[in-house]
């Protein structure tokens, strides 16, 4: 995938990619959303579709946190407070835990809202 060269290209790529992702996620029956059927983000782990969406929500909301802190002139702990770049598998597990009690439809709504906020920040 080519790196977008301007804002319009980036926004177009985000919209096209998100549309495909949203369609794929919408096709998952809610009854199967907690089934650990996918390779996890940490070595030798499995994740569910809910975990995948929790991971995406976690990263999107983390990017929004970075933007908010930067705008406010506050330092940013990259990638997240308490985690180093070589601990992204542990961060993924945290995202799963943070959202384990959120129903699949609500996770999808949060992902859509976070994507909308990122698009608004870019635009």
Short mmCIF file of C-alpha atoms in Angstrom, two decimals:
data_model
loop_
_atom_site.label_atom_id
_atom_site.label_comp_id
_atom_site.label_asym_id
_atom_site.label_seq_id
_atom_site.Cartn_x
_atom_site.Cartn_y
_atom_site.Cartn_z
CA UNK A 1 0.00 0.00 0.00
CA UNK A 2 1.43 3.34 -1.04
CA UNK A 3 1.89 6.08 1.54
CA UNK A 4 -0.63 8.89 0.93
CA UNK A 5 1.09 12.06 -0.28
CA UNK A 6 -1.45 14.60 0.94
CA UNK A 7 -4.37 15.07 3.30
CA UNK A 8 -7.02 14.24 0.69
CA UNK A 9 -5.29 10.99 -0.25
CA UNK A 10 -4.94 10.05 3.42
CA UNK A 11 -8.61 10.73 4.13
CA UNK A 12 -9.64 8.78 1.04
CA UNK A 13 -7.52 5.81 2.10
CA UNK A 14 -8.89 5.92 5.64
CA UNK A 15 -12.47 5.96 4.35
CA UNK A 16 -11.93 3.16 1.83
CA UNK A 17 -10.09 0.94 4.30
CA UNK A 18 -12.58 1.59 7.08
CA UNK A 19 -15.51 0.83 4.78
CA UNK A 20 -14.03 -2.60 3.95
CA UNK A 21 -13.26 -3.29 7.61
CA UNK A 22 -16.72 -2.21 8.77
CA UNK A 23 -18.38 -4.46 6.19
CA UNK A 24 -16.28 -7.45 7.29
CA UNK A 25 -16.99 -6.81 10.97
CA UNK A 26 -20.72 -6.32 10.32
CA UNK A 27 -20.84 -9.80 8.78
CA UNK A 28 -19.78 -11.45 12.06
CA UNK A 29 -22.74 -12.82 14.01
CA UNK A 30 -22.80 -11.39 17.53
CA UNK A 31 -22.99 -14.95 18.89
CA UNK A 32 -19.50 -15.63 17.47
CA UNK A 33 -17.94 -12.30 18.38
CA UNK A 34 -16.29 -13.63 21.58
CA UNK A 35 -14.98 -16.83 19.99
CA UNK A 36 -11.16 -16.83 20.05
CA UNK A 37 -10.62 -17.86 16.45
CA UNK A 38 -7.96 -15.39 15.26
CA UNK A 39 -4.21 -15.19 15.89
CA UNK A 40 -3.59 -12.74 18.73
CA UNK A 41 -1.27 -9.75 18.75
CA UNK A 42 1.11 -11.40 21.22
CA UNK A 43 3.06 -14.56 20.44
CA UNK A 44 1.14 -17.81 20.95
CA UNK A 45 -2.18 -16.10 21.74
CA UNK A 46 -5.64 -16.22 20.21
CA UNK A 47 -8.14 -13.39 20.01
CA UNK A 48 -11.79 -12.99 19.21
CA UNK A 49 -13.39 -10.53 16.80
CA UNK A 50 -14.30 -8.48 19.92
CA UNK A 51 -10.62 -8.47 20.90
CA UNK A 52 -9.68 -7.30 17.41
CA UNK A 53 -12.13 -4.40 17.60
CA UNK A 54 -10.98 -3.62 21.16
CA UNK A 55 -7.41 -3.46 19.83
CA UNK A 56 -8.43 -1.07 17.06
CA UNK A 57 -10.47 1.06 19.47
CA UNK A 58 -7.54 1.11 21.87
CA UNK A 59 -5.09 2.33 19.24
CA UNK A 60 -7.50 4.88 17.76
CA UNK A 61 -8.29 6.30 21.19
CA UNK A 62 -4.58 6.32 22.04
CA UNK A 63 -3.83 8.39 18.92
CA UNK A 64 -6.57 10.81 19.97
CA UNK A 65 -4.99 11.01 23.44
CA UNK A 66 -1.62 11.83 21.86
CA UNK A 67 -3.23 14.58 19.79
CA UNK A 68 -5.04 16.04 22.81
CA UNK A 69 -1.88 16.04 24.95
CA UNK A 70 0.16 17.58 22.14
CA UNK A 71 -2.41 20.32 21.60
CA UNK A 72 -2.42 21.06 25.33
CA UNK A 73 1.39 21.21 25.36
CA UNK A 74 1.72 18.19 27.65
CA UNK A 75 4.37 15.49 27.21
CA UNK A 76 3.30 12.26 25.55
CA UNK A 77 4.29 8.83 26.85
CA UNK A 78 4.91 6.83 23.68
CA UNK A 79 3.40 4.40 23.05
CA UNK A 80 1.45 4.54 26.33
CA UNK A 81 2.20 5.16 29.98
CA UNK A 82 3.75 1.99 31.42
CA UNK A 83 4.56 0.43 28.03
CA UNK A 84 7.61 0.48 25.77
CA UNK A 85 7.65 0.02 22.01
CA UNK A 86 8.92 -3.54 22.47
CA UNK A 87 5.88 -4.33 24.65
CA UNK A 88 3.12 -3.83 22.10
CA UNK A 89 1.85 -7.37 22.68
CA UNK A 90 1.27 -6.48 26.34
CA UNK A 91 -0.45 -3.27 25.27
CA UNK A 92 -2.73 -5.30 22.99
CA UNK A 93 -3.63 -7.53 25.95
CA UNK A 94 -4.47 -4.39 27.95
CA UNK A 95 -6.77 -3.19 25.17
CA UNK A 96 -8.54 -6.59 25.22
CA UNK A 97 -9.00 -6.42 29.02
CA UNK A 98 -10.12 -2.79 28.95
CA UNK A 99 -13.00 -3.69 26.64
CA UNK A 100 -13.83 -7.25 27.68
CA UNK A 101 -17.20 -6.24 29.14
CA UNK A 102 -18.26 -4.10 26.17
CA UNK A 103 -20.76 -5.72 23.81
CA UNK A 104 -19.73 -6.20 20.18
CA UNK A 105 -22.21 -3.64 18.77
CA UNK A 106 -20.98 -1.01 21.24
CA UNK A 107 -17.35 -1.78 20.36
CA UNK A 108 -18.20 -1.23 16.70
CA UNK A 109 -19.84 2.10 17.59
CA UNK A 110 -16.77 3.18 19.57
CA UNK A 111 -14.51 2.26 16.67
CA UNK A 112 -16.66 4.28 14.28
CA UNK A 113 -16.66 7.26 16.68
CA UNK A 114 -12.88 7.11 17.14
CA UNK A 115 -12.35 6.91 13.39
CA UNK A 116 -14.62 9.92 12.96
CA UNK A 117 -12.65 11.88 15.54
CA UNK A 118 -9.35 11.05 13.84
CA UNK A 119 -10.74 12.06 10.45
CA UNK A 120 -11.99 15.33 11.98
CA UNK A 121 -8.53 15.97 13.45
CA UNK A 122 -6.90 15.41 10.07
CA UNK A 123 -9.43 17.49 8.15
#
